Coordinates of C-alpha atoms in Angstrom, one line a residue:
M221 CA -46.4 -35.1 -3.0
S222 CA -44.5 -35.3 0.6
A223 CA -41.6 -33.0 1.1
R224 CA -39.3 -35.9 1.6
L225 CA -40.4 -37.3 -1.8
H226 CA -40.0 -34.1 -3.5
R227 CA -36.3 -33.6 -2.1
F228 CA -35.4 -36.9 -3.4
L229 CA -37.0 -36.5 -7.2
R230 CA -35.4 -33.2 -7.1
G231 CA -32.0 -34.8 -6.1
L232 CA -32.5 -37.3 -9.1
L233 CA -33.0 -34.2 -11.5
T234 CA -30.0 -32.7 -10.4
L235 CA -28.0 -35.7 -10.7
A236 CA -29.5 -36.3 -14.5
I237 CA -28.3 -32.8 -15.2
A238 CA -25.2 -33.2 -14.3
L239 CA -24.8 -36.6 -16.1
A240 CA -26.1 -35.1 -19.2
G241 CA -22.8 -32.8 -18.9
L242 CA -24.7 -29.4 -18.1
V243 CA -22.6 -28.5 -15.1
V244 CA -20.1 -30.3 -12.9
L245 CA -21.6 -31.2 -9.3
P246 CA -20.0 -28.6 -7.1
T247 CA -17.6 -29.4 -4.1
P248 CA -19.4 -28.1 -1.1
S249 CA -18.8 -24.5 -0.5
R250 CA -18.7 -22.5 2.3
A251 CA -20.9 -19.2 3.4
A252 CA -19.4 -16.3 1.3
T253 CA -17.8 -13.6 3.8
P254 CA -18.3 -10.2 1.9
V255 CA -15.4 -9.0 0.1
C256 CA -14.4 -5.2 0.1
A257 CA -11.9 -3.7 -2.5
L258 CA -12.9 -0.2 -3.6
A259 CA -16.6 -1.2 -2.8
C260 CA -18.2 -3.9 -1.0
D261 CA -20.1 -7.1 -2.6
T262 CA -23.5 -6.4 -3.7
L263 CA -22.7 -2.9 -5.0
D264 CA -25.9 -2.3 -7.5
P265 CA -25.0 -2.6 -11.4
S266 CA -26.4 0.7 -12.2
K267 CA -23.2 2.0 -10.5
A268 CA -20.9 -0.1 -12.7
Q269 CA -18.1 2.1 -14.6
R270 CA -18.4 -0.1 -17.7
D271 CA -20.3 -3.2 -18.7
T272 CA -18.0 -6.0 -20.9
F273 CA -18.9 -9.6 -21.5
P274 CA -15.9 -11.6 -20.8
V275 CA -17.0 -15.0 -21.5
P276 CA -19.4 -16.6 -24.0
D277 CA -23.3 -16.3 -22.9
V278 CA -24.9 -19.7 -22.7
N279 CA -28.5 -20.4 -23.8
L280 CA -30.4 -22.8 -20.9
N281 CA -33.7 -24.0 -22.3
G282 CA -33.9 -20.7 -24.7
R283 CA -32.8 -18.4 -21.8
T284 CA -29.7 -16.3 -22.1
L285 CA -27.3 -16.6 -19.2
R286 CA -24.8 -13.9 -19.2
L287 CA -21.7 -12.8 -17.2
H288 CA -20.9 -9.0 -17.0
M289 CA -17.7 -7.7 -15.9
S290 CA -16.6 -4.0 -14.9
D291 CA -12.8 -3.7 -15.4
P292 CA -12.6 -0.3 -13.5
D293 CA -14.7 -2.0 -10.6
S294 CA -13.0 -5.2 -10.8
M295 CA -16.4 -6.6 -10.2
A296 CA -18.8 -8.6 -11.7
W297 CA -22.7 -9.7 -12.1
A298 CA -24.9 -12.0 -13.7
S299 CA -28.3 -11.7 -15.7
V300 CA -30.7 -14.3 -17.2
D301 CA -33.1 -13.1 -20.0
N302 CA -35.9 -14.3 -22.2
G303 CA -36.8 -16.5 -19.1
V304 CA -40.0 -16.9 -17.1
S305 CA -41.1 -16.1 -13.5
G306 CA -39.5 -18.3 -11.0
D307 CA -36.1 -18.7 -13.3
A308 CA -33.0 -18.1 -11.1
V309 CA -29.6 -16.7 -11.7
W310 CA -26.6 -16.3 -9.2
L311 CA -22.8 -16.1 -9.2
D312 CA -20.0 -18.7 -8.1
R313 CA -16.8 -17.0 -6.6
S314 CA -13.4 -19.2 -6.4
W315 CA -10.4 -18.2 -4.8
D316 CA -8.5 -21.8 -5.9
R317 CA -9.1 -21.5 -9.7
G318 CA -12.5 -23.4 -9.7
A319 CA -11.6 -26.3 -7.0
T320 CA -14.0 -24.9 -4.7
W321 CA -16.5 -22.0 -4.6
E322 CA -18.7 -19.9 -2.8
G323 CA -22.1 -20.6 -4.7
L324 CA -25.5 -18.8 -5.0
L325 CA -23.9 -15.1 -4.6
G326 CA -26.7 -12.4 -5.2
K327 CA -29.1 -15.4 -6.2
A328 CA -32.1 -13.7 -7.8
T329 CA -35.4 -15.0 -9.3
I330 CA -37.4 -13.4 -12.1
P331 CA -40.6 -12.1 -10.4
G332 CA -43.9 -11.7 -11.9
S333 CA -44.6 -11.0 -15.7
W334 CA -40.9 -10.1 -16.1
T335 CA -38.8 -12.0 -18.6
G336 CA -35.5 -11.3 -16.9
T337 CA -33.4 -10.1 -13.8
R338 CA -29.7 -9.7 -12.7
T339 CA -27.8 -10.2 -9.4
L340 CA -25.6 -7.5 -7.6
M341 CA -22.0 -7.1 -8.1
Y342 CA -19.1 -9.1 -6.5
N343 CA -15.8 -8.5 -6.2
L344 CA -13.0 -10.1 -8.5
T345 CA -10.4 -9.5 -6.3
D346 CA -9.8 -9.2 -2.3
P347 CA -6.6 -7.1 -1.8
V348 CA -7.6 -6.5 1.7
G349 CA -7.2 -10.8 2.1
H350 CA -4.6 -10.7 -0.9
R351 CA -6.3 -13.0 -3.2
R352 CA -7.5 -13.0 -6.8
G353 CA -10.8 -14.5 -7.7
W354 CA -12.5 -16.1 -10.6
L355 CA -16.5 -16.0 -11.1
R356 CA -19.1 -17.5 -13.3
A357 CA -22.7 -17.1 -13.8
C358 CA -25.0 -19.9 -13.2
A359 CA -28.9 -20.2 -13.6
D360 CA -31.8 -22.5 -12.8
A361 CA -34.4 -22.7 -15.8
A362 CA -35.4 -26.1 -15.9
G363 CA -32.2 -27.2 -15.6
V364 CA -29.0 -25.6 -14.2
T365 CA -26.0 -24.6 -16.1
C366 CA -23.0 -22.1 -15.6
T367 CA -20.9 -20.3 -17.9
D368 CA -17.3 -20.3 -18.4
W369 CA -15.2 -19.2 -15.5
V370 CA -13.8 -15.7 -16.0
R371 CA -10.1 -15.0 -14.6
P372 CA -9.0 -12.1 -15.7
T373 CA -5.4 -11.5 -17.0
V374 CA -2.6 -9.9 -14.6
C375 CA -1.4 -7.0 -16.6
D376 CA 1.0 -4.2 -15.3
G377 CA 0.8 -1.3 -18.1
T378 CA 1.7 -3.0 -21.3
S379 CA 3.2 -6.3 -19.7
C380 CA 0.7 -9.3 -19.2
D381 CA 0.6 -12.7 -17.9
G382 CA 1.6 -15.1 -20.9
A383 CA 4.5 -12.7 -22.5
D384 CA 7.4 -14.5 -24.0
P385 CA 10.7 -14.2 -22.0
A386 CA 12.1 -13.3 -25.4
T387 CA 10.8 -9.9 -25.0
A388 CA 12.3 -9.1 -21.6
A389 CA 14.3 -6.3 -20.9
G390 CA 16.8 -7.7 -18.7
D391 CA 17.3 -11.5 -17.3
D392 CA 18.4 -11.3 -13.4
R393 CA 18.1 -14.1 -10.9
P394 CA 17.3 -12.4 -7.8
V395 CA 17.6 -15.5 -5.2
P396 CA 19.7 -18.8 -5.6
S397 CA 18.6 -21.6 -8.0
T398 CA 17.5 -25.0 -6.4
T399 CA 18.4 -28.4 -7.7
L400 CA 16.6 -31.8 -7.7
F401 CA 18.2 -34.8 -9.3
G402 CA 20.6 -33.3 -11.0
R403 CA 18.0 -30.8 -12.6
T404 CA 18.8 -26.8 -12.0
I405 CA 15.6 -24.9 -11.4
S406 CA 15.8 -21.2 -11.1
L407 CA 13.8 -18.0 -11.1
H408 CA 14.3 -15.0 -13.6
V409 CA 13.3 -11.5 -13.5
D410 CA 12.7 -9.0 -15.9
Q411 CA 13.6 -6.0 -13.4
K412 CA 12.4 -3.0 -15.4
N413 CA 8.8 -4.6 -16.2
A414 CA 8.2 -6.5 -12.9
M415 CA 7.8 -9.7 -14.7
A416 CA 9.3 -13.1 -14.0
W417 CA 9.6 -16.6 -15.4
G418 CA 11.1 -20.0 -14.6
V419 CA 13.7 -22.3 -16.2
I420 CA 14.8 -25.7 -15.7
E421 CA 17.9 -27.1 -17.1
N422 CA 20.2 -30.1 -17.4
G423 CA 16.9 -32.0 -17.3
G424 CA 15.1 -34.7 -19.9
A425 CA 12.0 -35.1 -21.6
G426 CA 8.9 -34.6 -19.2
D427 CA 10.6 -32.6 -16.6
E428 CA 8.3 -29.8 -15.6
I429 CA 8.9 -26.3 -14.5
W430 CA 6.4 -23.7 -13.3
L431 CA 5.6 -20.3 -11.3
D432 CA 4.0 -19.8 -8.1
R433 CA 2.7 -16.3 -7.6
S434 CA 1.4 -15.3 -4.2
W435 CA 0.0 -11.6 -3.1
D436 CA 1.1 -12.1 0.6
G437 CA 4.7 -12.6 0.6
G438 CA 4.4 -16.3 -0.1
A439 CA 2.0 -17.1 3.0
T440 CA -0.7 -18.6 0.2
W441 CA -0.9 -19.0 -3.6
P442 CA -4.2 -21.4 -4.3
E443 CA -4.9 -18.8 -7.7
G444 CA -1.3 -18.4 -8.2
S445 CA -0.1 -22.1 -8.5
S446 CA 1.7 -23.9 -11.3
L447 CA 1.7 -20.9 -13.6
G448 CA 2.7 -21.5 -17.2
R449 CA 3.6 -25.2 -16.2
T450 CA 5.4 -26.6 -18.9
G451 CA 7.6 -29.8 -19.9
V452 CA 10.7 -30.5 -21.4
P453 CA 10.3 -31.6 -25.1
S454 CA 11.7 -34.7 -26.3
G455 CA 15.4 -34.3 -27.4
R456 CA 15.8 -31.3 -25.0
T457 CA 17.3 -30.9 -21.5
T458 CA 15.8 -27.1 -20.9
T459 CA 12.5 -25.5 -21.1
R460 CA 11.2 -22.1 -19.6
T461 CA 7.7 -20.6 -18.5
A462 CA 6.2 -17.6 -19.9
M463 CA 6.7 -14.7 -18.2
F464 CA 4.0 -13.4 -15.1
A465 CA 3.1 -10.0 -13.6
T466 CA 4.2 -9.4 -10.2
R467 CA 2.0 -6.4 -9.6
D468 CA -1.9 -6.2 -10.8
P469 CA -2.9 -2.6 -10.6
G470 CA -6.3 -3.4 -12.1
G471 CA -7.2 -5.8 -9.1
L472 CA -5.2 -3.3 -6.6
M473 CA -2.8 -6.0 -5.9
F474 CA 0.9 -5.2 -5.5
G475 CA 4.0 -6.4 -4.3
G476 CA 3.2 -9.9 -5.7
A477 CA 6.0 -12.8 -4.9
V478 CA 7.2 -15.5 -7.3
R479 CA 9.2 -18.4 -7.1
A480 CA 10.0 -21.3 -9.7
C481 CA 9.4 -24.7 -9.2
G482 CA 10.1 -28.0 -10.9
R483 CA 10.1 -31.8 -10.9
E484 CA 11.8 -34.5 -12.7
A485 CA 9.7 -36.7 -14.8
A486 CA 10.0 -39.9 -13.0
H487 CA 9.3 -38.5 -9.9
Q488 CA 6.3 -36.5 -7.9
E489 CA 8.1 -34.3 -5.5
G490 CA 9.0 -31.2 -6.7
S491 CA 11.8 -28.5 -5.6
C492 CA 11.1 -24.5 -5.4
T493 CA 13.7 -21.4 -5.1
A494 CA 12.8 -18.8 -2.6
W495 CA 10.0 -16.4 -2.9
A496 CA 11.1 -13.1 -4.3
R497 CA 9.8 -9.7 -5.8
P498 CA 11.3 -8.0 -8.7
A499 CA 13.0 -4.6 -8.1
P500 CA 12.5 -1.9 -11.3
T501 CA 14.2 0.6 -9.2
R502 CA 15.2 0.6 -5.4
A503 CA 12.4 3.2 -4.3
R504 CA 10.1 1.7 -6.7
A505 CA 10.4 -2.0 -5.1
A506 CA 10.3 -0.2 -1.6
A507 CA 7.0 1.4 -2.8
D508 CA 5.5 -1.9 -4.1
A509 CA 6.3 -3.7 -0.8
L510 CA 4.6 -0.9 1.2
M511 CA 1.3 -0.9 -0.9
A512 CA 1.0 -4.6 -0.2
S513 CA 0.1 -3.6 3.1
Y514 CA -2.5 -0.8 2.4
H515 CA -6.2 -1.3 3.5
T516 CA -7.8 -0.5 -0.3
Y517 CA -11.0 -0.4 1.6
E518 CA -10.6 1.7 4.6
G519 CA -8.2 3.8 2.8
W520 CA -5.1 3.3 5.7
W521 CA -2.2 1.3 6.6
R522 CA -4.0 -0.2 9.4
S523 CA -3.4 0.2 13.2
S524 CA -1.2 3.4 13.2
W525 CA -3.0 6.8 12.7
W526 CA -0.6 9.2 12.6
N527 CA 1.8 7.0 11.1
S528 CA -0.4 6.2 8.0
A529 CA -0.1 10.1 7.1
V530 CA 3.8 9.8 7.2
A531 CA 3.7 6.5 5.0
L532 CA 1.2 8.2 2.5
T533 CA 3.7 11.2 2.4
S534 CA 6.7 8.8 1.8
L535 CA 4.5 7.3 -1.3
I536 CA 3.6 11.0 -2.6
D537 CA 7.2 11.9 -2.3
F538 CA 8.0 8.7 -4.5
A539 CA 5.4 9.6 -6.9
E540 CA 6.7 13.3 -7.1
R541 CA 10.2 12.5 -7.7
T542 CA 9.5 9.9 -10.3
G543 CA 6.9 11.8 -12.2
R544 CA 4.6 8.9 -11.5
Q545 CA 0.8 9.3 -11.2
D546 CA -0.3 5.6 -10.9
D547 CA -0.8 6.2 -7.3
N548 CA -3.0 9.1 -7.2
W549 CA -5.8 7.0 -6.5
V550 CA -4.4 6.1 -3.1
I551 CA -4.1 9.6 -2.3
A552 CA -7.6 10.4 -3.4
R553 CA -8.6 7.0 -1.3
T554 CA -7.0 8.0 1.8
F555 CA -8.9 11.5 2.0
E556 CA -12.1 10.4 0.9
Q557 CA -12.4 7.3 3.3
N558 CA -10.8 9.3 6.5
R559 CA -12.0 12.9 6.6
G560 CA -15.1 12.2 8.5
T561 CA -15.3 11.1 12.3
F562 CA -14.6 8.0 13.8
P563 CA -15.0 6.7 17.5
A564 CA -12.2 5.8 19.6
G565 CA -10.3 2.9 18.8
A566 CA -11.4 2.9 15.0
R567 CA -8.6 4.9 13.6
S568 CA -6.9 6.0 16.8
S569 CA -7.1 5.6 20.6
D570 CA -8.8 9.0 20.8
P571 CA -11.9 10.0 18.8
V572 CA -11.4 11.4 15.1
E573 CA -13.4 14.4 14.8
G574 CA -13.5 15.4 11.4
H575 CA -10.7 16.7 9.1
F576 CA -8.2 14.4 10.5
I577 CA -8.2 15.9 14.0
S578 CA -8.3 14.5 17.6
R579 CA -6.8 15.7 20.7
A580 CA -3.3 14.6 19.8
I581 CA -2.3 17.9 18.0
D582 CA 0.7 16.5 16.5
D583 CA -1.1 13.5 15.0
A584 CA -3.3 16.4 13.3
A585 CA -0.2 18.1 12.0
W586 CA 1.2 15.0 10.2
W587 CA -1.9 14.8 8.1
G588 CA -1.8 18.3 7.4
V589 CA 1.9 17.8 6.2
A590 CA 0.6 15.0 3.9
W591 CA -2.3 17.0 2.2
L592 CA 0.4 19.7 1.4
A593 CA 2.6 17.1 -0.4
A594 CA -0.6 15.7 -2.0
Y595 CA -1.5 19.4 -3.4
D596 CA 2.1 19.8 -4.7
H597 CA 2.0 16.5 -6.6
T598 CA -1.8 16.8 -7.8
H599 CA -2.4 20.1 -7.9
D600 CA -5.9 19.3 -6.3
R601 CA -7.1 22.4 -4.4
R602 CA -9.0 20.4 -1.8
Y603 CA -6.0 19.0 -0.4
L604 CA -4.6 22.8 0.0
D605 CA -7.8 23.4 1.6
E606 CA -7.6 20.3 4.1
A607 CA -3.9 21.4 5.3
V608 CA -5.4 25.0 6.0
T609 CA -8.2 23.5 8.3
I610 CA -5.7 21.4 10.0
T611 CA -3.2 24.1 10.5
S612 CA -5.9 26.5 11.7
Y613 CA -6.7 24.0 14.2
V614 CA -3.0 23.4 15.4
H615 CA -2.6 27.2 15.6
Q616 CA -5.4 27.2 18.4
Y617 CA -3.0 25.9 21.0
W618 CA -0.1 28.4 20.0
D619 CA 0.0 29.7 23.6
T620 CA 2.1 32.8 24.8
G621 CA 0.7 32.3 28.5
S622 CA 3.1 29.7 28.8
C623 CA 6.9 29.8 27.8
G624 CA 6.2 32.9 25.7
G625 CA 4.6 31.3 22.9
G626 CA 4.6 27.7 21.2
V627 CA 1.9 24.9 20.6
W628 CA 1.1 22.5 22.9
W629 CA 1.2 19.0 22.2
D630 CA -2.2 17.8 23.4
R631 CA -5.4 19.3 23.9
E632 CA -5.1 19.0 27.9
R633 CA -2.1 21.5 27.5
T634 CA 0.2 19.1 29.3
Y635 CA 3.5 19.5 27.2
K636 CA 5.3 21.8 24.9
N637 CA 7.7 19.6 22.7
A638 CA 9.7 19.7 19.5
V639 CA 7.7 17.5 17.1
T640 CA 4.6 19.6 17.5
N641 CA 6.3 22.9 17.4
G642 CA 8.5 21.6 14.6
L643 CA 5.5 20.6 12.5
Y644 CA 4.0 24.0 12.8
L645 CA 6.6 25.9 12.0
W646 CA 7.0 23.8 8.8
L647 CA 3.1 24.1 8.3
T648 CA 2.9 27.7 8.7
T649 CA 5.7 28.5 6.4
S650 CA 4.8 26.0 4.0
L651 CA 1.0 27.4 3.7
H652 CA 2.5 30.8 3.1
Q653 CA 4.7 29.7 0.2
R654 CA 1.2 28.0 -1.5
I655 CA -1.3 31.0 -0.8
S656 CA -0.9 33.5 -3.4
G657 CA -0.8 37.0 -1.1
D658 CA -0.9 35.4 2.2
T659 CA 0.5 37.4 5.2
V660 CA -1.3 35.7 7.8
W661 CA 0.6 32.5 7.8
G662 CA 3.9 34.2 6.7
D663 CA 3.6 36.6 10.1
R664 CA 2.8 33.2 12.1
A665 CA 5.8 31.4 10.8
A666 CA 8.3 34.4 11.7
T667 CA 6.6 34.4 15.1
A668 CA 7.1 30.8 15.7
A669 CA 10.7 30.8 14.1
T670 CA 11.8 33.4 16.7
W671 CA 10.2 31.7 19.7
Y672 CA 11.9 28.3 18.5
L673 CA 15.4 29.6 17.9
G674 CA 14.9 31.3 21.6
S675 CA 12.9 28.2 23.5
G676 CA 16.0 26.3 24.6
L677 CA 14.8 23.1 22.2
I678 CA 18.1 23.0 20.3
N679 CA 21.0 22.2 22.7
G680 CA 24.3 23.4 22.8
A681 CA 25.5 20.8 20.5
G682 CA 23.2 21.7 17.9
L683 CA 20.6 19.1 18.5
V684 CA 17.2 19.2 19.2
N685 CA 16.0 17.5 22.5
D686 CA 12.4 16.3 23.0
G687 CA 10.8 19.0 24.5
L688 CA 10.6 21.5 27.5
T689 CA 9.8 21.1 30.9
G690 CA 7.5 22.9 33.2
D691 CA 9.4 26.0 33.9
C692 CA 10.3 26.4 30.1
R693 CA 13.7 24.8 30.0
N694 CA 15.1 21.9 27.7
N695 CA 14.2 18.7 29.1
S696 CA 17.6 16.9 28.0
Q697 CA 15.1 14.0 27.0
T698 CA 16.3 11.8 23.8
V699 CA 17.2 13.3 20.6
W700 CA 15.4 11.8 18.1
S701 CA 16.3 12.3 14.2
Y702 CA 12.3 13.3 13.4
N703 CA 12.9 16.5 15.8
Q704 CA 16.2 17.3 14.2
G705 CA 14.7 16.6 10.7
L706 CA 11.6 19.0 11.4
A707 CA 13.8 21.8 12.4
I708 CA 16.0 21.4 9.5
G709 CA 12.9 21.4 7.0
A710 CA 11.2 24.4 8.9
F711 CA 14.4 26.6 8.7
T712 CA 15.1 25.4 5.0
Q713 CA 11.4 26.6 4.2
L714 CA 11.7 29.9 5.9
W715 CA 14.8 30.5 4.4
R716 CA 12.9 29.9 0.9
S717 CA 10.4 32.1 1.6
T718 CA 12.2 35.0 3.4
G719 CA 15.8 34.9 1.9
N720 CA 17.1 35.3 5.6
G721 CA 20.4 33.7 5.8
Q722 CA 20.0 33.3 9.4
Y723 CA 17.4 30.3 8.8
L724 CA 19.6 28.7 6.3
D725 CA 22.6 29.0 8.8
T726 CA 20.3 27.3 11.5
A727 CA 19.0 24.7 9.0
R728 CA 22.9 23.8 8.1
R729 CA 23.9 23.9 11.8
L730 CA 21.1 21.3 12.8
A731 CA 22.3 19.0 9.7
D732 CA 25.7 19.2 10.6
A733 CA 25.4 18.1 14.2
A734 CA 22.9 15.2 13.1
I735 CA 25.5 13.9 10.6
T736 CA 28.6 14.1 13.0
S737 CA 27.1 13.3 16.2
T738 CA 26.9 9.4 17.6
A739 CA 23.4 10.6 19.2
L740 CA 22.1 10.3 15.7
T741 CA 24.8 8.9 13.3
R742 CA 26.9 5.8 13.8
D743 CA 29.5 4.6 11.1
G744 CA 27.9 6.9 8.5
V745 CA 24.3 5.2 9.0
L746 CA 21.7 7.0 10.4
T747 CA 20.8 5.3 14.1
E748 CA 18.3 6.0 16.7
S749 CA 19.3 5.2 20.3
C750 CA 16.5 2.5 20.0
D751 CA 18.4 0.8 17.1
T752 CA 21.3 0.1 19.2
G753 CA 22.3 -3.2 21.1
S754 CA 19.5 -5.4 21.9
G755 CA 16.8 -2.4 22.0
A756 CA 13.7 -2.6 20.0
C757 CA 11.7 0.7 18.8
D758 CA 7.9 1.2 19.2
D759 CA 5.9 1.7 16.5
N760 CA 6.4 5.5 16.6
Q761 CA 9.9 5.4 16.5
K762 CA 10.2 3.1 13.4
Q763 CA 9.3 6.1 11.2
F764 CA 11.5 8.7 12.8
K765 CA 14.1 8.4 10.5
G766 CA 12.3 8.4 7.3
I767 CA 11.2 11.9 8.3
F768 CA 14.7 13.2 8.9
I769 CA 15.8 11.9 5.4
R770 CA 13.0 13.9 4.1
H771 CA 14.2 17.3 5.2
L772 CA 17.7 16.9 5.1
A773 CA 16.8 16.0 1.2
D774 CA 15.3 19.1 1.1
L775 CA 18.2 21.2 2.5
A776 CA 20.3 19.4 0.1
D777 CA 18.5 20.5 -2.8
A778 CA 18.7 24.0 -1.6
T779 CA 22.1 24.1 -0.9
G780 CA 23.9 21.5 -3.5
S781 CA 25.6 20.4 -0.7
T782 CA 27.8 17.0 -1.7
T783 CA 28.2 16.4 2.1
Y784 CA 24.6 16.3 2.4
R785 CA 24.0 14.2 -0.9
A786 CA 27.1 11.7 0.0
Y787 CA 25.3 11.1 3.5
L788 CA 21.9 10.4 1.8
K789 CA 23.5 8.2 -0.6
K790 CA 25.1 6.2 1.9
Q791 CA 21.7 5.5 3.8
A792 CA 20.2 4.5 0.5
D793 CA 23.2 2.5 -0.1
S794 CA 23.3 0.9 3.4
I795 CA 19.5 0.2 3.3
W796 CA 19.9 -1.8 0.2
S797 CA 22.8 -4.1 0.9
T798 CA 22.2 -4.7 4.5
D799 CA 18.6 -4.1 5.6
R800 CA 16.7 -5.8 2.9
D801 CA 15.4 -9.5 1.9
P802 CA 14.1 -10.8 -1.2
L803 CA 10.9 -9.6 -1.2
N804 CA 12.1 -6.0 -0.9
R805 CA 11.0 -5.7 2.9
L806 CA 13.0 -3.0 4.6
G807 CA 13.5 -3.1 8.3
Q808 CA 14.3 -0.6 11.1
R809 CA 17.8 -0.9 11.4
W810 CA 19.5 0.6 8.1
A811 CA 22.9 -0.6 9.2
G812 CA 21.3 -4.0 8.9
T813 CA 22.4 -5.2 12.8
T814 CA 19.9 -7.5 14.6
P815 CA 17.3 -7.7 16.4
N816 CA 15.7 -6.0 13.6
Q817 CA 12.3 -4.9 13.2
V818 CA 10.4 -5.1 9.8
D819 CA 6.5 -4.1 9.1
W820 CA 5.1 -1.3 6.9
R821 CA 6.1 1.4 9.1
T822 CA 9.6 0.6 8.9
Q823 CA 9.2 -0.1 5.1
A824 CA 7.6 3.6 4.7
S825 CA 10.6 4.9 6.5
A826 CA 13.5 3.1 4.4
L827 CA 11.5 4.4 1.3
G828 CA 11.9 7.7 2.2
A829 CA 15.8 7.4 2.1
L830 CA 15.5 5.4 -1.4
T831 CA 13.6 8.1 -3.0
A832 CA 15.5 10.7 -1.6
A833 CA 18.9 9.0 -2.9
D834 CA 17.6 8.1 -6.1
G835 CA 16.5 11.8 -6.5
L836 CA 20.0 12.8 -6.5

């Protein structure tokens, strides 16, 4: 038989099978791009944490076609049994509810004398790409057929898609309603449980209401369109959808956005509200929006190395203040995926040499802070050990041969600055507090404190300038909030360790200067010099204010000062009322002035302020 005739007959056979109802002819599919969530596509099923069967098996000419799913992995695979050599099995995956799909994923053929085989595992969700998928198992065994699609229900704790709005803990309308041909279409939110539903009013029979759900802030929503679509019944003027979740912890999807849409029965066009995210609490809303930018597979917030350490610290502080444990996987994931080595450009412009260490001494130190926060929250010893390793590296650059002491900012020993020495002072005293019987780190902290107080870094106004000149004088460079905050935090911790009132007095003096000087505070709101006028802050400066707030909150806890607590509350209130959009995205300018910058760095910084205030 010629190849051309063979292809023709095979085509007729496929068409006959389709017409017989075994499988719908597929929309032409594109080649699958590997998806990586916690693991990448093609993981061996032997590594699955669970094996469940989410849809009924299919009998195909005596063969058993089965779809397998592991909920903890959010992955699936397919198997065919009771077959013969040459029978094939594969997965189809769709990102738009089965309208199109990536076909023949993991296609495997029964070999030799075997009677069954299986595919490898494929991801059900793509958190990096902000999309949820559907999967089905298909087989070719003297005919082609597929199982039903598996489309996991989105659940956040006990709250799941499809719940009745009558069970909602509250009913808020986070964005204005929209109107269409006299109908009112509104979005409703149960803030406590982060659930949403839509309502259409002033309508008639056949009018429709539905929700759209997006995992990338409203940019796309192919899997989440027309959720809960329902029509107004005869004799009624209003109806509502079921409730739908905006967090999918099982699928590693956070910060889901929703909008309500509707149409009048006699017209095809519809109208939608603006997109919104629920806000169970101010800090929780900020944390969910921050997690929407987390790269689950690589385990960091892409494009900024030290900033990721500070973002992780903000998330840990939120978890610690609220007693939450559901973000502990983020801590572990970040640690496990990033403690190795990376070439220049992979994580930082410098090579990362293992244990979060690079030539930038302060970059390594920020990771030390993160792992101490992780240790305090989880009590996992590996995080404390990592902080010891990092701080030991930083200590190598303490140099009494220049300026009588202090830590160099970089491996080339070009600059002694406030940030590196503030970090060293905080790390050494923090290690002393956490290591039973320690004297080494405590002695180093005392030495560093004496040097810092005599170094000239603190100017006559009680503000910390950026660093020292080559001849060891205050260089009068910009007063940044994070330098001020690190010094406040370090001297607060030294007072906790030693009871020495001089240290607490210093922390108070630095805090009082910060909250009263126009160098850092304007109209009661913490303000960097790059926050003013038409200025813009760079990616480093975007996180400075959150660091300051973290350490001022520590001082407020230590002293019980109503002044410091009122200042913390002022920052959070200003952020929430002037610096937030309906998606709970928080900008650089906490006073809400323009031009304002918004990204995950500004989000992490503002999260620190909301966490501190919510803990008062």
